[in-house]
Amino acid sequence: MKLQTEIEIRPATSSDVSAIGIIGKTSFIESHGHSASLKDINCYIETVYDENTVLSELNDPSNMYHLLFYQSKLAGYSKIKLNTACDWVQIRAIAKLDRLYLLQSYYGQKLGYQLMDYNLQLARNGQQKGIWLFTWIENHRAISFYNKFGFKIVGKADFRISENHVNPNHIMFLNLINA
């Protein structure tokens, strides 16, 4: 989907596995790198963004990965799952925004807004009544970003970084029925 001449969002394919891993590792370190020890962070990113793990997720039809390009350069990606229940939300037929990653060098250009709008439209097109996500309680930039879209904090959960470390996370929800 071409949003402007400089921005393109398209579904990811198996040929994008390496790029997704690189963006995932880089973005996670940029936003969460100071949340745990280097050993714990490395354990997490080497497991979650391993090419085999990413390929397995890409091959799972419940995961929808989309890449965001700016001026023909990969700037970020998203992962959304439709019909994914949340214990903190009573509404059914809701989507989980699993990842919305943008490289820090692209901050301030409203690219994250474009990618979020795209995912919200995916959820609406999939007849989802809402969308939920986890965000680290100390990621104030992300919390502010999600608040601008109307997300509300509805609960808390621990996000396991490693066997030895968890980060407290907000569970945030956006009701799409009245949005």
Short mmCIF file of N, CA and C in Angstrom, two decimals:
data_model
loop_
_atom_site.label_atom_id
_atom_site.label_comp_id
_atom_site.label_asym_id
_atom_site.label_seq_id
_atom_site.Cartn_x
_atom_site.Cartn_y
_atom_site.Cartn_z
N MET A 1 0.84 -1.18 0.00
CA MET A 1 0.00 0.00 0.00
C MET A 1 0.88 1.24 0.00
N LYS A 2 0.72 2.09 -0.98
CA LYS A 2 1.46 3.35 -1.04
C LYS A 2 0.64 4.42 -0.35
N LEU A 3 1.19 5.01 0.71
CA LEU A 3 0.50 6.06 1.45
C LEU A 3 0.87 7.43 0.91
N GLN A 4 2.11 7.62 0.61
CA GLN A 4 2.64 8.82 -0.04
C GLN A 4 3.72 8.29 -0.96
N THR A 5 4.29 9.13 -1.75
CA THR A 5 5.33 8.65 -2.64
C THR A 5 6.55 8.17 -1.86
N GLU A 6 6.77 8.69 -0.65
CA GLU A 6 7.94 8.31 0.13
C GLU A 6 7.69 7.17 1.08
N ILE A 7 6.43 6.80 1.33
CA ILE A 7 6.08 5.78 2.32
C ILE A 7 5.39 4.62 1.63
N GLU A 8 5.83 3.41 1.99
CA GLU A 8 5.18 2.20 1.50
C GLU A 8 5.06 1.22 2.66
N ILE A 9 3.89 0.61 2.79
CA ILE A 9 3.67 -0.46 3.75
C ILE A 9 3.24 -1.68 2.95
N ARG A 10 3.91 -2.79 3.20
CA ARG A 10 3.57 -4.01 2.47
C ARG A 10 3.69 -5.22 3.40
N PRO A 11 2.96 -6.30 3.08
CA PRO A 11 3.09 -7.52 3.87
C PRO A 11 4.51 -8.07 3.78
N ALA A 12 4.99 -8.63 4.88
CA ALA A 12 6.31 -9.25 4.91
C ALA A 12 6.23 -10.64 4.29
N THR A 13 7.34 -11.08 3.72
CA THR A 13 7.45 -12.43 3.15
C THR A 13 8.66 -13.12 3.78
N SER A 14 8.83 -14.37 3.44
CA SER A 14 9.94 -15.13 4.01
C SER A 14 11.30 -14.54 3.61
N SER A 15 11.35 -13.81 2.53
CA SER A 15 12.62 -13.17 2.14
C SER A 15 12.96 -11.98 3.05
N ASP A 16 12.04 -11.58 3.92
CA ASP A 16 12.25 -10.45 4.82
C ASP A 16 12.70 -10.86 6.22
N VAL A 17 12.90 -12.15 6.44
CA VAL A 17 13.21 -12.67 7.77
C VAL A 17 14.42 -11.96 8.39
N SER A 18 15.49 -11.87 7.67
CA SER A 18 16.71 -11.25 8.20
C SER A 18 16.47 -9.79 8.56
N ALA A 19 15.80 -9.06 7.69
CA ALA A 19 15.52 -7.64 7.93
C ALA A 19 14.64 -7.45 9.16
N ILE A 20 13.64 -8.32 9.32
CA ILE A 20 12.76 -8.23 10.50
C ILE A 20 13.58 -8.46 11.76
N GLY A 21 14.47 -9.44 11.73
CA GLY A 21 15.32 -9.71 12.88
C GLY A 21 16.20 -8.53 13.24
N ILE A 22 16.78 -7.91 12.24
CA ILE A 22 17.66 -6.76 12.48
C ILE A 22 16.87 -5.58 13.05
N ILE A 23 15.73 -5.28 12.44
CA ILE A 23 14.89 -4.17 12.94
C ILE A 23 14.40 -4.49 14.36
N GLY A 24 13.97 -5.74 14.58
CA GLY A 24 13.49 -6.13 15.90
C GLY A 24 14.54 -5.96 16.97
N LYS A 25 15.73 -6.48 16.71
CA LYS A 25 16.83 -6.37 17.69
C LYS A 25 17.18 -4.91 17.95
N THR A 26 17.34 -4.16 16.88
CA THR A 26 17.74 -2.76 17.02
C THR A 26 16.69 -1.95 17.77
N SER A 27 15.44 -2.10 17.37
CA SER A 27 14.35 -1.34 18.01
C SER A 27 14.18 -1.73 19.47
N PHE A 28 14.31 -3.03 19.75
CA PHE A 28 14.14 -3.47 21.14
C PHE A 28 15.25 -2.88 22.01
N ILE A 29 16.47 -2.91 21.52
CA ILE A 29 17.59 -2.33 22.28
C ILE A 29 17.38 -0.82 22.46
N GLU A 30 16.94 -0.14 21.39
CA GLU A 30 16.74 1.31 21.48
C GLU A 30 15.69 1.68 22.53
N SER A 31 14.63 0.89 22.63
CA SER A 31 13.54 1.26 23.55
C SER A 31 13.59 0.54 24.89
N HIS A 32 14.24 -0.62 24.98
CA HIS A 32 14.24 -1.41 26.21
C HIS A 32 15.64 -1.78 26.70
N GLY A 33 16.67 -1.37 25.99
CA GLY A 33 18.02 -1.81 26.30
C GLY A 33 18.49 -1.50 27.71
N HIS A 34 17.96 -0.45 28.29
CA HIS A 34 18.35 -0.07 29.65
C HIS A 34 17.43 -0.67 30.71
N SER A 35 16.49 -1.52 30.31
CA SER A 35 15.51 -2.07 31.26
C SER A 35 16.01 -3.31 31.99
N ALA A 36 17.10 -3.87 31.53
CA ALA A 36 17.64 -5.09 32.14
C ALA A 36 19.13 -5.15 31.84
N SER A 37 19.78 -6.15 32.40
CA SER A 37 21.21 -6.30 32.15
C SER A 37 21.44 -6.63 30.67
N LEU A 38 22.64 -6.33 30.20
CA LEU A 38 23.01 -6.64 28.82
C LEU A 38 22.83 -8.13 28.54
N LYS A 39 23.19 -8.96 29.49
CA LYS A 39 23.05 -10.42 29.34
C LYS A 39 21.58 -10.80 29.13
N ASP A 40 20.69 -10.23 29.94
CA ASP A 40 19.26 -10.53 29.82
C ASP A 40 18.68 -10.01 28.50
N ILE A 41 19.05 -8.80 28.12
CA ILE A 41 18.58 -8.23 26.86
C ILE A 41 19.05 -9.08 25.69
N ASN A 42 20.32 -9.44 25.69
CA ASN A 42 20.86 -10.27 24.60
C ASN A 42 20.18 -11.63 24.54
N CYS A 43 19.90 -12.22 25.69
CA CYS A 43 19.18 -13.50 25.73
C CYS A 43 17.83 -13.36 25.04
N TYR A 44 17.12 -12.28 25.34
CA TYR A 44 15.80 -12.05 24.76
C TYR A 44 15.88 -11.86 23.24
N ILE A 45 16.72 -10.93 22.80
CA ILE A 45 16.72 -10.61 21.37
C ILE A 45 17.28 -11.75 20.53
N GLU A 46 18.22 -12.51 21.08
CA GLU A 46 18.77 -13.63 20.31
C GLU A 46 17.77 -14.77 20.17
N THR A 47 16.82 -14.84 21.08
CA THR A 47 15.78 -15.87 21.01
C THR A 47 14.61 -15.41 20.14
N VAL A 48 14.08 -14.23 20.43
CA VAL A 48 12.87 -13.74 19.77
C VAL A 48 13.12 -13.34 18.32
N TYR A 49 14.29 -12.78 18.04
CA TYR A 49 14.56 -12.29 16.69
C TYR A 49 15.50 -13.19 15.90
N ASP A 50 15.67 -14.41 16.37
CA ASP A 50 16.40 -15.44 15.64
C ASP A 50 15.68 -15.70 14.31
N GLU A 51 16.41 -15.90 13.24
CA GLU A 51 15.79 -16.07 11.92
C GLU A 51 14.80 -17.24 11.89
N ASN A 52 15.10 -18.33 12.58
CA ASN A 52 14.17 -19.47 12.60
C ASN A 52 12.88 -19.12 13.33
N THR A 53 13.00 -18.36 14.41
CA THR A 53 11.81 -17.94 15.15
C THR A 53 10.95 -17.01 14.30
N VAL A 54 11.59 -16.03 13.67
CA VAL A 54 10.86 -15.08 12.83
C VAL A 54 10.20 -15.81 11.66
N LEU A 55 10.91 -16.73 11.03
CA LEU A 55 10.34 -17.48 9.91
C LEU A 55 9.14 -18.30 10.37
N SER A 56 9.25 -18.93 11.52
CA SER A 56 8.13 -19.70 12.06
C SER A 56 6.91 -18.79 12.29
N GLU A 57 7.14 -17.60 12.82
CA GLU A 57 6.04 -16.66 13.04
C GLU A 57 5.44 -16.19 11.71
N LEU A 58 6.31 -15.93 10.74
CA LEU A 58 5.81 -15.51 9.42
C LEU A 58 4.97 -16.59 8.76
N ASN A 59 5.32 -17.84 8.99
CA ASN A 59 4.58 -18.96 8.40
C ASN A 59 3.29 -19.28 9.13
N ASP A 60 3.08 -18.69 10.30
CA ASP A 60 1.85 -18.89 11.07
C ASP A 60 0.80 -17.92 10.51
N PRO A 61 -0.28 -18.44 9.92
CA PRO A 61 -1.25 -17.54 9.28
C PRO A 61 -1.97 -16.60 10.25
N SER A 62 -1.88 -16.84 11.55
CA SER A 62 -2.53 -15.92 12.49
C SER A 62 -1.72 -14.64 12.70
N ASN A 63 -0.45 -14.66 12.29
CA ASN A 63 0.40 -13.47 12.41
C ASN A 63 0.40 -12.70 11.10
N MET A 64 0.19 -11.40 11.21
CA MET A 64 0.27 -10.54 10.03
C MET A 64 1.39 -9.53 10.25
N TYR A 65 2.47 -9.74 9.51
CA TYR A 65 3.62 -8.84 9.56
C TYR A 65 3.53 -7.86 8.39
N HIS A 66 3.84 -6.61 8.66
CA HIS A 66 3.90 -5.59 7.61
C HIS A 66 5.14 -4.74 7.79
N LEU A 67 5.79 -4.46 6.68
CA LEU A 67 7.01 -3.65 6.68
C LEU A 67 6.69 -2.23 6.25
N LEU A 68 7.35 -1.28 6.90
CA LEU A 68 7.20 0.13 6.56
C LEU A 68 8.51 0.62 5.95
N PHE A 69 8.39 1.14 4.74
CA PHE A 69 9.54 1.70 4.03
C PHE A 69 9.36 3.21 3.92
N TYR A 70 10.45 3.93 4.13
CA TYR A 70 10.46 5.37 3.95
C TYR A 70 11.61 5.70 3.00
N GLN A 71 11.28 6.36 1.92
CA GLN A 71 12.25 6.66 0.87
C GLN A 71 13.01 5.39 0.45
N SER A 72 12.24 4.34 0.27
CA SER A 72 12.73 3.02 -0.16
C SER A 72 13.63 2.31 0.85
N LYS A 73 13.73 2.82 2.08
CA LYS A 73 14.53 2.18 3.12
C LYS A 73 13.61 1.62 4.20
N LEU A 74 13.91 0.41 4.66
CA LEU A 74 13.12 -0.21 5.71
C LEU A 74 13.29 0.58 7.01
N ALA A 75 12.19 1.10 7.53
CA ALA A 75 12.22 1.94 8.72
C ALA A 75 11.59 1.27 9.93
N GLY A 76 10.73 0.26 9.69
CA GLY A 76 10.05 -0.40 10.81
C GLY A 76 9.13 -1.49 10.33
N TYR A 77 8.46 -2.10 11.29
CA TYR A 77 7.49 -3.14 10.95
C TYR A 77 6.47 -3.31 12.06
N SER A 78 5.42 -4.03 11.75
CA SER A 78 4.40 -4.35 12.74
C SER A 78 4.02 -5.81 12.65
N LYS A 79 3.47 -6.29 13.74
CA LYS A 79 2.92 -7.65 13.81
C LYS A 79 1.60 -7.55 14.56
N ILE A 80 0.54 -8.00 13.93
CA ILE A 80 -0.78 -7.95 14.53
C ILE A 80 -1.43 -9.33 14.38
N LYS A 81 -2.24 -9.69 15.38
CA LYS A 81 -2.96 -10.97 15.36
C LYS A 81 -4.43 -10.67 15.62
N LEU A 82 -5.28 -11.06 14.67
CA LEU A 82 -6.71 -10.85 14.85
C LEU A 82 -7.27 -11.94 15.78
N ASN A 83 -8.43 -11.62 16.37
CA ASN A 83 -9.16 -12.58 17.22
C ASN A 83 -8.26 -13.19 18.29
N THR A 84 -7.60 -12.31 19.05
CA THR A 84 -6.72 -12.73 20.13
C THR A 84 -7.24 -12.15 21.43
N ALA A 85 -7.83 -13.00 22.25
CA ALA A 85 -8.46 -12.57 23.49
C ALA A 85 -7.44 -12.00 24.47
N CYS A 86 -7.94 -11.14 25.34
CA CYS A 86 -7.15 -10.54 26.42
C CYS A 86 -7.93 -10.72 27.71
N ASP A 87 -7.29 -11.25 28.73
CA ASP A 87 -7.96 -11.49 30.01
C ASP A 87 -8.52 -10.22 30.65
N TRP A 88 -7.99 -9.08 30.29
CA TRP A 88 -8.39 -7.82 30.89
C TRP A 88 -9.51 -7.12 30.12
N VAL A 89 -9.94 -7.71 29.02
CA VAL A 89 -10.95 -7.09 28.17
C VAL A 89 -12.09 -8.09 27.97
N GLN A 90 -13.32 -7.67 28.26
CA GLN A 90 -14.48 -8.56 28.13
C GLN A 90 -14.97 -8.70 26.70
N ILE A 91 -14.65 -7.74 25.85
CA ILE A 91 -15.09 -7.77 24.46
C ILE A 91 -14.36 -8.88 23.71
N ARG A 92 -15.08 -9.58 22.87
CA ARG A 92 -14.46 -10.62 22.03
C ARG A 92 -14.27 -10.06 20.62
N ALA A 93 -13.62 -10.78 19.78
CA ALA A 93 -13.27 -10.35 18.42
C ALA A 93 -12.39 -9.10 18.51
N ILE A 94 -11.26 -9.27 19.19
CA ILE A 94 -10.30 -8.18 19.31
C ILE A 94 -8.93 -8.64 18.80
N ALA A 95 -8.15 -7.68 18.36
CA ALA A 95 -6.82 -7.95 17.82
C ALA A 95 -5.76 -7.60 18.85
N LYS A 96 -4.62 -8.28 18.75
CA LYS A 96 -3.47 -7.95 19.57
C LYS A 96 -2.41 -7.34 18.67
N LEU A 97 -2.00 -6.13 18.99
CA LEU A 97 -0.87 -5.52 18.31
C LEU A 97 0.37 -6.00 19.05
N ASP A 98 1.04 -6.97 18.46
CA ASP A 98 2.16 -7.62 19.11
C ASP A 98 3.44 -6.80 19.01
N ARG A 99 3.61 -6.11 17.89
CA ARG A 99 4.81 -5.28 17.70
C ARG A 99 4.48 -4.12 16.78
N LEU A 100 5.01 -2.98 17.14
CA LEU A 100 5.00 -1.80 16.28
C LEU A 100 6.36 -1.17 16.49
N TYR A 101 7.29 -1.48 15.61
CA TYR A 101 8.68 -1.08 15.77
C TYR A 101 9.07 -0.10 14.68
N LEU A 102 9.72 0.96 15.12
CA LEU A 102 10.25 1.96 14.21
C LEU A 102 11.66 2.29 14.68
N LEU A 103 12.61 2.28 13.78
CA LEU A 103 13.98 2.63 14.14
C LEU A 103 14.03 4.07 14.63
N GLN A 104 14.82 4.30 15.66
CA GLN A 104 14.90 5.62 16.28
C GLN A 104 15.29 6.72 15.29
N SER A 105 16.09 6.38 14.31
CA SER A 105 16.52 7.39 13.33
C SER A 105 15.35 7.92 12.49
N TYR A 106 14.19 7.25 12.57
CA TYR A 106 13.02 7.70 11.82
C TYR A 106 11.97 8.37 12.72
N TYR A 107 12.27 8.51 14.00
CA TYR A 107 11.34 9.18 14.91
C TYR A 107 11.13 10.62 14.44
N GLY A 108 9.95 11.14 14.76
CA GLY A 108 9.65 12.54 14.47
C GLY A 108 9.14 12.80 13.07
N GLN A 109 8.97 11.76 12.27
CA GLN A 109 8.51 11.93 10.89
C GLN A 109 7.09 11.41 10.69
N LYS A 110 6.42 11.07 11.81
CA LYS A 110 5.04 10.59 11.80
C LYS A 110 4.88 9.22 11.12
N LEU A 111 5.97 8.49 10.96
CA LEU A 111 5.91 7.17 10.33
C LEU A 111 5.21 6.16 11.25
N GLY A 112 5.44 6.29 12.55
CA GLY A 112 4.75 5.41 13.50
C GLY A 112 3.25 5.59 13.42
N TYR A 113 2.81 6.83 13.22
CA TYR A 113 1.38 7.09 13.08
C TYR A 113 0.82 6.42 11.84
N GLN A 114 1.59 6.47 10.76
CA GLN A 114 1.14 5.83 9.51
C GLN A 114 1.00 4.32 9.72
N LEU A 115 1.98 3.72 10.39
CA LEU A 115 1.95 2.27 10.61
C LEU A 115 0.82 1.90 11.57
N MET A 116 0.58 2.71 12.58
CA MET A 116 -0.52 2.45 13.51
C MET A 116 -1.86 2.57 12.78
N ASP A 117 -2.04 3.62 12.01
CA ASP A 117 -3.28 3.78 11.24
C ASP A 117 -3.51 2.56 10.34
N TYR A 118 -2.47 2.09 9.72
CA TYR A 118 -2.56 0.92 8.84
C TYR A 118 -3.04 -0.30 9.63
N ASN A 119 -2.49 -0.51 10.83
CA ASN A 119 -2.89 -1.66 11.65
C ASN A 119 -4.31 -1.51 12.19
N LEU A 120 -4.69 -0.31 12.52
CA LEU A 120 -6.07 -0.08 12.96
C LEU A 120 -7.05 -0.41 11.82
N GLN A 121 -6.68 -0.05 10.60
CA GLN A 121 -7.53 -0.37 9.45
C GLN A 121 -7.57 -1.88 9.23
N LEU A 122 -6.45 -2.56 9.40
CA LEU A 122 -6.44 -4.03 9.30
C LEU A 122 -7.42 -4.64 10.30
N ALA A 123 -7.39 -4.12 11.52
CA ALA A 123 -8.29 -4.63 12.56
C ALA A 123 -9.74 -4.36 12.19
N ARG A 124 -10.03 -3.16 11.74
CA ARG A 124 -11.41 -2.83 11.35
C ARG A 124 -11.87 -3.71 10.18
N ASN A 125 -10.99 -3.88 9.18
CA ASN A 125 -11.33 -4.73 8.04
C ASN A 125 -11.55 -6.18 8.45
N GLY A 126 -10.93 -6.59 9.55
CA GLY A 126 -11.10 -7.94 10.08
C GLY A 126 -12.24 -8.04 11.07
N GLN A 127 -13.11 -7.04 11.09
CA GLN A 127 -14.27 -6.99 11.98
C GLN A 127 -13.90 -7.11 13.46
N GLN A 128 -12.77 -6.53 13.82
CA GLN A 128 -12.34 -6.54 15.21
C GLN A 128 -13.02 -5.38 15.96
N LYS A 129 -13.42 -5.65 17.18
CA LYS A 129 -14.11 -4.64 17.98
C LYS A 129 -13.15 -3.82 18.83
N GLY A 130 -11.90 -4.22 18.84
CA GLY A 130 -10.90 -3.49 19.60
C GLY A 130 -9.52 -4.04 19.31
N ILE A 131 -8.54 -3.38 19.90
CA ILE A 131 -7.16 -3.79 19.72
C ILE A 131 -6.43 -3.56 21.05
N TRP A 132 -5.58 -4.52 21.42
CA TRP A 132 -4.86 -4.41 22.69
C TRP A 132 -3.39 -4.68 22.47
N LEU A 133 -2.59 -4.30 23.50
CA LEU A 133 -1.15 -4.46 23.41
C LEU A 133 -0.53 -4.40 24.80
N PHE A 134 0.72 -4.81 24.88
CA PHE A 134 1.55 -4.64 26.06
C PHE A 134 2.53 -3.50 25.79
N THR A 135 2.82 -2.72 26.81
CA THR A 135 3.91 -1.76 26.70
C THR A 135 4.57 -1.61 28.07
N TRP A 136 5.89 -1.56 28.05
CA TRP A 136 6.68 -1.43 29.27
C TRP A 136 6.28 -0.15 29.98
N ILE A 137 6.06 -0.23 31.29
CA ILE A 137 5.56 0.93 32.04
C ILE A 137 6.53 2.11 32.03
N GLU A 138 7.80 1.86 31.73
CA GLU A 138 8.77 2.96 31.67
C GLU A 138 9.01 3.46 30.25
N ASN A 139 8.28 2.94 29.29
CA ASN A 139 8.41 3.42 27.92
C ASN A 139 7.39 4.55 27.71
N HIS A 140 7.71 5.68 28.28
CA HIS A 140 6.78 6.82 28.29
C HIS A 140 6.47 7.32 26.89
N ARG A 141 7.43 7.26 26.00
CA ARG A 141 7.20 7.69 24.62
C ARG A 141 6.11 6.81 23.98
N ALA A 142 6.21 5.50 24.16
CA ALA A 142 5.22 4.58 23.58
C ALA A 142 3.85 4.79 24.22
N ILE A 143 3.82 4.93 25.53
CA ILE A 143 2.54 5.14 26.22
C ILE A 143 1.86 6.41 25.72
N SER A 144 2.62 7.48 25.58
CA SER A 144 2.08 8.73 25.05
C SER A 144 1.56 8.54 23.62
N PHE A 145 2.32 7.83 22.81
CA PHE A 145 1.93 7.54 21.43
C PHE A 145 0.59 6.80 21.40
N TYR A 146 0.47 5.74 22.18
CA TYR A 146 -0.77 4.96 22.18
C TYR A 146 -1.93 5.77 22.75
N ASN A 147 -1.67 6.60 23.76
CA ASN A 147 -2.73 7.46 24.32
C ASN A 147 -3.30 8.39 23.25
N LYS A 148 -2.45 8.88 22.35
CA LYS A 148 -2.92 9.78 21.30
C LYS A 148 -3.93 9.10 20.37
N PHE A 149 -3.87 7.79 20.28
CA PHE A 149 -4.82 7.04 19.47
C PHE A 149 -6.07 6.65 20.26
N GLY A 150 -6.06 6.90 21.56
CA GLY A 150 -7.22 6.58 22.39
C GLY A 150 -7.07 5.31 23.21
N PHE A 151 -5.91 4.69 23.19
CA PHE A 151 -5.69 3.50 24.02
C PHE A 151 -5.75 3.90 25.49
N LYS A 152 -6.29 3.01 26.30
CA LYS A 152 -6.38 3.20 27.75
C LYS A 152 -5.71 2.02 28.44
N ILE A 153 -5.10 2.31 29.59
CA ILE A 153 -4.50 1.24 30.39
C ILE A 153 -5.62 0.48 31.06
N VAL A 154 -5.65 -0.84 30.87
CA VAL A 154 -6.72 -1.67 31.44
C VAL A 154 -6.18 -2.73 32.40
N GLY A 155 -4.87 -2.88 32.47
CA GLY A 155 -4.31 -3.88 33.36
C GLY A 155 -2.80 -3.85 33.34
N LYS A 156 -2.24 -4.78 34.08
CA LYS A 156 -0.78 -4.90 34.16
C LYS A 156 -0.39 -6.36 33.98
N ALA A 157 0.80 -6.57 33.46
CA ALA A 157 1.32 -7.92 33.28
C ALA A 157 2.84 -7.87 33.33
N ASP A 158 3.44 -8.97 33.68
CA ASP A 158 4.89 -9.08 33.64
C ASP A 158 5.31 -9.61 32.28
N PHE A 159 6.31 -8.99 31.72
CA PHE A 159 6.85 -9.37 30.42
C PHE A 159 8.23 -9.98 30.65
N ARG A 160 8.35 -11.26 30.35
CA ARG A 160 9.59 -11.98 30.62
C ARG A 160 10.65 -11.65 29.59
N ILE A 161 11.75 -11.08 30.07
CA ILE A 161 12.91 -10.78 29.24
C ILE A 161 13.86 -11.99 29.23
N SER A 162 14.03 -12.60 30.40
CA SER A 162 14.89 -13.77 30.54
C SER A 162 14.40 -14.58 31.72
N GLU A 163 15.09 -15.66 32.01
CA GLU A 163 14.74 -16.47 33.18
C GLU A 163 14.88 -15.67 34.47
N ASN A 164 15.73 -14.65 34.43
CA ASN A 164 16.04 -13.89 35.64
C ASN A 164 15.40 -12.52 35.71
N HIS A 165 14.70 -12.10 34.65
CA HIS A 165 14.22 -10.73 34.64
C HIS A 165 12.86 -10.61 33.94
N VAL A 166 11.97 -9.86 34.58
CA VAL A 166 10.70 -9.49 33.96
C VAL A 166 10.56 -7.98 34.03
N ASN A 167 9.92 -7.41 33.03
CA ASN A 167 9.60 -5.99 33.03
C ASN A 167 8.11 -5.84 33.27
N PRO A 168 7.71 -4.95 34.18
CA PRO A 168 6.29 -4.68 34.35
C PRO A 168 5.75 -3.96 33.12
N ASN A 169 4.61 -4.40 32.64
CA ASN A 169 4.00 -3.82 31.45
C ASN A 169 2.58 -3.39 31.73
N HIS A 170 2.16 -2.34 31.02
CA HIS A 170 0.75 -1.98 30.98
C HIS A 170 0.10 -2.82 29.89
N ILE A 171 -1.13 -3.18 30.11
CA ILE A 171 -1.97 -3.71 29.04
C ILE A 171 -2.85 -2.55 28.62
N MET A 172 -2.79 -2.19 27.34
CA MET A 172 -3.55 -1.06 26.84
C MET A 172 -4.57 -1.55 25.82
N PHE A 173 -5.72 -0.91 25.79
CA PHE A 173 -6.81 -1.33 24.92
C PHE A 173 -7.46 -0.12 24.25
N LEU A 174 -7.81 -0.32 22.98
CA LEU A 174 -8.56 0.68 22.23
C LEU A 174 -9.84 0.03 21.72
N ASN A 175 -10.97 0.59 22.13
CA ASN A 175 -12.27 0.11 21.67
C ASN A 175 -12.52 0.68 20.27
N LEU A 176 -12.69 -0.19 19.30
CA LEU A 176 -12.91 0.26 17.92
C LEU A 176 -14.40 0.38 17.58
N ILE A 177 -15.26 -0.04 18.47
CA ILE A 177 -16.69 0.01 18.20
C ILE A 177 -17.17 1.44 18.03
N ASN A 178 -16.70 2.33 18.89
CA ASN A 178 -17.14 3.72 18.84
C ASN A 178 -16.08 4.66 18.29
N ALA A 179 -14.98 4.08 17.83
CA ALA A 179 -13.87 4.93 17.36
C ALA A 179 -14.03 5.30 15.92
#
